[in-house]
Short mmCIF file of C-alpha atoms in Angstrom, two decimals:
data_model
loop_
_atom_site.label_atom_id
_atom_site.label_comp_id
_atom_site.label_asym_id
_atom_site.label_seq_id
_atom_site.Cartn_x
_atom_site.Cartn_y
_atom_site.Cartn_z
CA MET A 118 155.03 190.82 29.87
CA GLU A 119 155.08 190.76 26.09
CA PHE A 120 158.79 191.51 25.59
CA GLU A 121 158.54 193.05 22.14
CA ASN A 122 157.50 189.69 20.73
CA ARG A 123 157.03 191.07 17.25
CA SER A 124 157.06 187.55 15.88
CA ASN A 125 153.33 187.55 16.68
CA SER A 126 152.77 189.76 13.68
CA THR A 127 155.96 189.23 11.68
CA SER A 128 157.39 186.11 10.14
CA ILE A 129 160.26 184.88 12.31
CA ALA A 130 162.27 184.31 9.15
CA GLU A 131 162.38 188.04 8.40
CA ASN A 132 165.05 190.57 9.31
CA VAL A 133 163.53 193.10 11.75
CA PRO A 134 165.38 196.44 12.05
CA PHE A 135 165.81 198.19 15.40
CA ARG A 136 163.36 200.88 16.41
CA TYR A 137 163.76 203.54 19.10
CA PRO A 138 162.51 201.27 21.96
CA GLU A 139 165.06 198.60 21.01
CA TYR A 140 167.93 201.07 21.33
CA LEU A 141 166.70 201.97 24.83
CA GLN A 142 166.49 198.28 25.69
CA LEU A 143 170.05 197.85 24.43
CA ILE A 144 171.26 200.56 26.81
CA VAL A 145 169.31 199.03 29.70
CA GLY A 146 170.76 195.60 28.97
CA ILE A 147 174.35 196.82 28.87
CA ILE A 148 173.99 198.81 32.10
CA GLY A 149 172.30 195.82 33.76
CA VAL A 150 175.12 193.44 32.79
CA ILE A 151 177.88 195.75 34.03
CA GLY A 152 176.16 196.88 37.23
CA ASN A 153 174.92 193.50 38.40
CA ALA A 154 178.17 191.73 37.52
CA LEU A 155 179.99 194.27 39.70
CA VAL A 156 177.61 193.72 42.63
CA PHE A 157 178.01 189.93 42.40
CA ILE A 158 181.81 190.22 42.21
CA LEU A 159 181.88 192.56 45.21
CA VAL A 160 179.96 190.12 47.41
CA ALA A 161 182.06 187.21 46.19
CA LYS A 162 185.44 188.92 46.65
CA VAL A 163 185.07 191.32 49.59
CA LYS A 164 184.97 189.50 52.92
CA PHE A 165 182.98 192.02 54.97
CA LEU A 166 180.19 191.97 52.35
CA GLN A 167 179.62 188.25 52.81
CA THR A 168 176.70 188.56 55.23
CA THR A 169 173.38 186.72 55.09
CA PRO A 170 171.39 189.68 53.69
CA ASN A 171 174.07 190.18 51.04
CA LEU A 172 173.76 186.54 49.95
CA PHE A 173 170.25 187.47 48.84
CA VAL A 174 171.56 190.69 47.28
CA ALA A 175 174.16 188.71 45.31
CA SER A 176 171.52 186.20 44.24
CA LEU A 177 169.24 189.03 43.11
CA ALA A 178 172.16 190.58 41.23
CA MET A 179 172.83 187.28 39.45
CA THR A 180 169.15 187.03 38.53
CA ASP A 181 169.16 190.59 37.16
CA LEU A 182 172.43 189.86 35.33
CA LEU A 183 170.82 186.87 33.59
CA ALA A 184 167.76 188.99 32.77
CA SER A 185 170.01 191.70 31.25
CA LEU A 186 171.88 189.11 29.17
CA LEU A 187 168.54 187.76 27.94
CA ILE A 188 167.50 191.29 26.96
CA LEU A 189 170.63 191.63 24.84
CA ALA A 190 170.22 188.13 23.39
CA LYS A 191 166.63 188.87 22.40
CA LEU A 192 167.67 192.06 20.64
CA VAL A 193 170.21 190.06 18.64
CA TYR A 194 168.02 187.18 17.55
CA MET A 195 164.97 189.35 16.82
CA THR A 196 167.11 191.39 14.39
CA TYR A 197 168.29 188.55 12.17
CA PRO A 198 166.30 185.91 10.30
CA VAL A 199 166.17 182.47 11.88
CA PRO A 200 168.44 179.95 10.09
CA ASP A 201 166.59 177.31 8.09
CA TYR A 202 168.12 174.46 10.07
CA PHE A 203 166.41 175.58 13.32
CA HIS A 204 163.38 173.58 14.40
CA MET A 205 160.80 176.38 14.19
CA THR A 206 158.30 174.92 16.67
CA LEU A 207 161.01 174.42 19.29
CA TYR A 208 162.46 177.87 18.56
CA CYS A 209 159.02 179.39 19.06
CA LYS A 210 158.34 177.57 22.34
CA VAL A 211 161.78 177.93 23.94
CA VAL A 212 163.12 181.22 22.57
CA LEU A 213 160.31 183.47 21.39
CA SER A 214 158.06 182.59 24.33
CA ASP A 215 160.52 184.43 26.62
CA VAL A 216 160.25 181.56 29.09
CA PHE A 217 163.77 182.14 30.44
CA PHE A 218 163.24 185.86 30.92
CA TRP A 219 160.05 185.13 32.82
CA MET A 220 161.97 182.63 34.93
CA THR A 221 164.40 185.35 36.02
CA ALA A 222 161.58 187.84 36.67
CA ILE A 223 159.63 185.43 38.87
CA SER A 224 162.74 184.25 40.69
CA SER A 225 163.40 187.93 41.54
CA VAL A 226 159.99 188.08 43.23
CA PHE A 227 160.65 184.97 45.28
CA ILE A 228 164.20 186.05 46.19
CA LEU A 229 162.74 189.33 47.49
CA ILE A 230 160.33 187.24 49.55
CA GLY A 231 163.31 185.22 50.81
CA VAL A 232 165.29 188.26 51.96
CA THR A 233 162.10 189.66 53.52
CA ILE A 234 161.65 186.45 55.53
CA ASP A 235 165.31 186.63 56.60
CA ARG A 236 165.07 190.23 57.79
CA PHE A 237 161.65 189.67 59.38
CA CYS A 238 163.00 186.80 61.50
CA ALA A 239 166.16 188.77 62.36
CA ILE A 240 164.24 191.82 63.56
CA VAL A 241 161.01 190.40 65.00
CA TYR A 242 162.54 187.21 66.48
CA PRO A 243 166.23 188.17 66.97
CA PHE A 244 167.20 185.54 69.56
CA ARG A 245 165.60 182.68 67.66
CA TYR A 246 167.18 183.99 64.46
CA GLN A 247 170.70 184.13 65.92
CA ALA A 248 170.33 180.62 67.32
CA SER A 249 168.96 178.88 64.24
CA PHE A 250 169.35 180.89 61.03
CA THR A 251 172.51 180.14 59.05
CA ASN A 252 173.87 180.91 55.60
CA ALA A 253 172.91 177.36 54.64
CA LYS A 254 169.26 178.23 55.25
CA ALA A 255 169.67 181.36 53.15
CA TYR A 256 170.96 179.20 50.29
CA ILE A 257 167.95 176.90 50.74
CA LEU A 258 165.59 179.87 50.38
CA ILE A 259 167.43 181.04 47.25
CA VAL A 260 167.32 177.56 45.67
CA LEU A 261 163.64 177.27 46.60
CA ALA A 262 162.98 180.64 44.92
CA TRP A 263 164.50 179.36 41.67
CA MET A 264 162.65 176.04 41.89
CA LEU A 265 159.32 177.82 42.35
CA ALA A 266 160.12 180.13 39.44
CA ILE A 267 160.81 177.11 37.22
CA VAL A 268 157.50 175.53 38.25
CA PHE A 269 155.62 178.75 37.48
CA VAL A 270 156.97 179.02 33.92
CA LEU A 271 156.66 175.37 32.91
CA PHE A 272 153.35 176.03 31.17
CA ILE A 273 154.66 178.88 28.96
CA PRO A 274 156.17 176.78 26.10
CA PHE A 275 152.89 174.84 25.86
CA VAL A 276 150.78 177.94 25.09
CA TYR A 277 152.95 179.04 22.15
CA GLU A 278 152.52 177.51 18.72
CA TYR A 279 154.32 177.98 15.41
CA GLN A 280 151.62 178.60 12.81
CA ASN A 281 152.01 179.85 9.24
CA GLY A 282 155.49 181.23 9.85
CA LYS A 283 154.51 183.03 13.06
CA CYS A 284 154.93 182.31 16.77
CA LEU A 285 151.51 182.77 18.35
CA GLN A 286 150.19 182.51 21.88
CA ASP A 287 147.41 179.93 21.76
CA PHE A 288 145.56 178.83 24.91
CA ASN A 289 143.43 175.69 24.66
CA ASN A 290 140.31 177.52 25.78
CA ARG A 291 139.09 180.70 27.41
CA THR A 292 138.99 179.16 30.89
CA HIS A 293 142.64 178.14 30.62
CA GLN A 294 143.63 181.68 29.68
CA VAL A 295 141.65 183.29 32.52
CA VAL A 296 142.91 180.86 35.18
CA THR A 297 146.51 181.29 34.00
CA GLY A 298 146.32 185.08 33.85
CA ILE A 299 144.66 185.48 37.25
CA GLY A 300 146.92 182.88 38.84
CA PHE A 301 150.05 184.61 37.58
CA PHE A 302 148.74 188.01 38.68
CA LEU A 303 147.92 186.80 42.20
CA PHE A 304 150.90 184.56 42.97
CA THR A 305 153.69 186.60 41.36
CA TYR A 306 152.37 190.09 42.10
CA ILE A 307 149.43 190.63 44.50
CA PHE A 308 150.21 188.04 47.21
CA PRO A 309 153.97 188.84 47.33
CA MET A 310 153.20 192.56 47.51
CA ILE A 311 150.70 192.10 50.34
CA PHE A 312 153.16 189.91 52.27
CA MET A 313 156.05 192.34 51.85
CA VAL A 314 153.96 195.39 52.78
CA PHE A 315 152.87 193.61 55.96
CA ALA A 316 156.39 192.36 56.77
CA TYR A 317 158.21 195.68 56.26
CA THR A 318 155.53 197.60 58.15
CA LYS A 319 155.89 195.20 61.07
CA MET A 320 159.70 195.41 60.98
CA PHE A 321 159.74 199.22 61.05
CA LYS A 322 157.31 199.19 64.00
CA VAL A 323 159.51 196.76 65.93
CA ILE A 324 162.62 198.84 65.25
CA CYS A 325 160.89 202.08 66.24
CA ASN A 326 159.79 200.52 69.54
CA ALA A 327 163.26 199.12 70.16
CA SER A 328 164.95 202.45 69.46
CA SER A 329 162.79 204.18 72.05
CA ASP A 330 163.33 201.50 74.70
CA VAL A 331 167.02 200.58 74.30
CA GLN A 332 169.20 203.62 73.77
CA SER A 333 172.39 201.64 74.46
CA GLN A 334 171.86 199.62 71.30
CA SER A 335 171.45 202.67 69.07
CA SER A 336 174.36 201.65 66.80
CA ALA A 337 172.91 198.20 66.11
CA ILE A 338 169.45 199.62 65.61
CA SER A 339 170.80 202.26 63.21
CA SER A 340 172.49 199.51 61.21
CA ARG A 341 169.25 197.53 60.98
CA VAL A 342 167.37 200.62 59.88
CA ARG A 343 169.85 201.27 57.06
CA ILE A 344 169.60 197.67 55.86
CA LEU A 345 165.83 197.82 56.04
CA LYS A 346 165.62 201.12 54.17
CA MET A 347 167.83 199.81 51.36
CA LEU A 348 165.82 196.59 50.97
CA THR A 349 162.55 198.51 51.19
CA THR A 350 163.75 200.75 48.36
CA VAL A 351 164.60 197.67 46.26
CA VAL A 352 161.13 196.19 46.88
CA VAL A 353 159.28 199.47 46.20
CA VAL A 354 161.20 200.08 42.97
CA PHE A 355 160.51 196.51 41.85
CA PHE A 356 156.75 196.90 42.22
CA ILE A 357 156.74 200.38 40.67
CA CYS A 358 158.57 199.02 37.61
CA TRP A 359 156.37 195.95 37.20
CA SER A 360 152.93 197.25 38.24
CA PRO A 361 151.80 198.98 35.00
CA ASN A 362 152.68 195.95 32.85
CA GLN A 363 151.20 193.46 35.31
CA TRP A 364 147.87 195.30 35.39
CA MET A 365 147.76 195.86 31.65
CA TYR A 366 148.96 192.48 30.39
CA PHE A 367 147.90 189.91 32.96
CA LEU A 368 144.70 191.47 34.28
CA LEU A 369 143.18 193.66 31.57
CA SER A 370 144.05 191.47 28.60
CA THR A 371 142.94 188.36 30.51
CA PHE A 372 139.46 189.85 30.77
CA GLU A 373 139.57 190.82 27.08
CA VAL A 374 139.98 194.54 27.67
CA ARG A 375 141.57 195.73 24.45
CA VAL A 376 145.27 196.44 24.93
CA ASP A 377 147.39 197.90 22.16
CA PHE A 378 150.71 196.07 22.57
CA TYR A 379 152.34 198.46 20.08
CA SER A 380 151.30 201.69 21.78
CA THR A 381 153.87 204.05 23.27
CA TYR A 382 152.32 203.53 26.70
CA TYR A 383 152.66 199.75 26.57
CA GLU A 384 156.21 199.94 25.24
CA THR A 385 156.98 202.26 28.17
CA THR A 386 155.68 199.64 30.62
CA VAL A 387 157.90 197.04 28.92
CA LEU A 388 160.92 199.31 29.26
CA MET A 389 160.10 199.84 32.95
CA CYS A 390 160.09 196.07 33.49
CA LEU A 391 163.39 195.65 31.71
CA GLY A 392 164.84 198.70 33.46
CA ASN A 393 164.29 197.11 36.85
CA SER A 394 167.12 194.69 36.02
CA CYS A 395 169.66 197.54 35.97
CA ILE A 396 168.37 199.77 38.78
CA ASN A 397 169.35 197.80 41.89
CA PRO A 398 173.14 198.39 41.61
CA PHE A 399 172.46 202.13 41.73
CA ILE A 400 170.31 201.63 44.84
CA TYR A 401 173.11 199.73 46.56
CA ALA A 402 175.60 202.42 45.57
CA LEU A 403 173.41 205.24 46.91
CA LYS A 404 172.01 203.56 50.01
CA SER A 405 174.79 201.25 51.17
CA ARG A 406 178.05 202.45 52.76
CA GLN A 407 179.17 198.80 52.80
CA PHE A 408 179.00 198.48 49.03
CA TYR A 409 180.78 201.80 48.56
CA GLU A 410 183.61 200.72 50.86
CA GLY A 411 183.58 197.27 49.25
CA PHE A 412 184.15 198.81 45.83
CA ARG A 413 187.01 200.93 47.18
CA THR A 414 188.55 197.81 48.71
CA LEU A 415 188.16 195.81 45.51
CA VAL A 416 189.94 198.41 43.38
CA GLY A 417 192.66 198.92 45.98
CA CYS A 418 191.72 202.41 47.15
CA THR A 419 191.70 201.26 50.79
CA ASN A 420 193.36 198.55 52.79
CA THR A 421 191.35 195.33 53.05
CA ILE A 422 189.24 195.33 56.19
CA ASP A 423 187.00 192.70 57.67
CA HIS A 424 183.95 194.72 58.55
CA VAL A 425 182.11 197.95 57.92
CA ASP A 426 179.37 198.83 60.38
CA GLY A 427 175.94 199.24 58.95
CA ILE A 428 175.10 199.05 55.30
#
């Protein structure tokens, strides 16, 4: 995603005033910081929220919090001229390349895969899950998600060059650009989406069969359904927000289909990507009774309790 990298056409030593899209991004960033910080604090402070699925939720909230902070940081440093004492090549490669924002975006994908694996094992293989899956393994999946994200973005600083006062994306050759674009599109979008569609379809089928066969466990099944519906909403919203930009930037531009990166449509796809970082807290608030009760407990509206059934 080309996060308003106007340095491609403007000297990075110039002062660039805000436009209408930047004000929207500012609002998105502020909401994202507040909402995701609250979610992370809730999981950290409220005992009955400290479940394995919520470890992934808290990790996703932290990732979205970092992404929101990076949105705000970008709006600040794109508005003011770069000080003369900055090493311009390094500034171009590390800051204007958006490598850290991409790291958070890709880690979100892999964390969603992690929570999908967790829920898939819990629902499809419940006895094996209860016997072997621990919070320590959840942490391993979360750390692995971040490590993979770091690996995937290592190349980004190397394809940005500071030339004639501008920060430009410069692949070594056409083959490098095509392989990179297709690889990113497949491994951070298509393959994860296929896996998650398969996994959630399988989980809903298993739960539907269980609900018809074991009426005595209706409470537990209802709880699993609520968890699954919330996580499915998070996954669906993620792919809705990222799909237009992924198709336009990584696929169409890779095959040299002309894309106007300053069009209203493209700027809308950018805002959708950024907006995903602030949407999840609203999903938790609307879909999760646990998080609602957790907030009430945190602010002292209810007595502290150890558990709330369902989610």
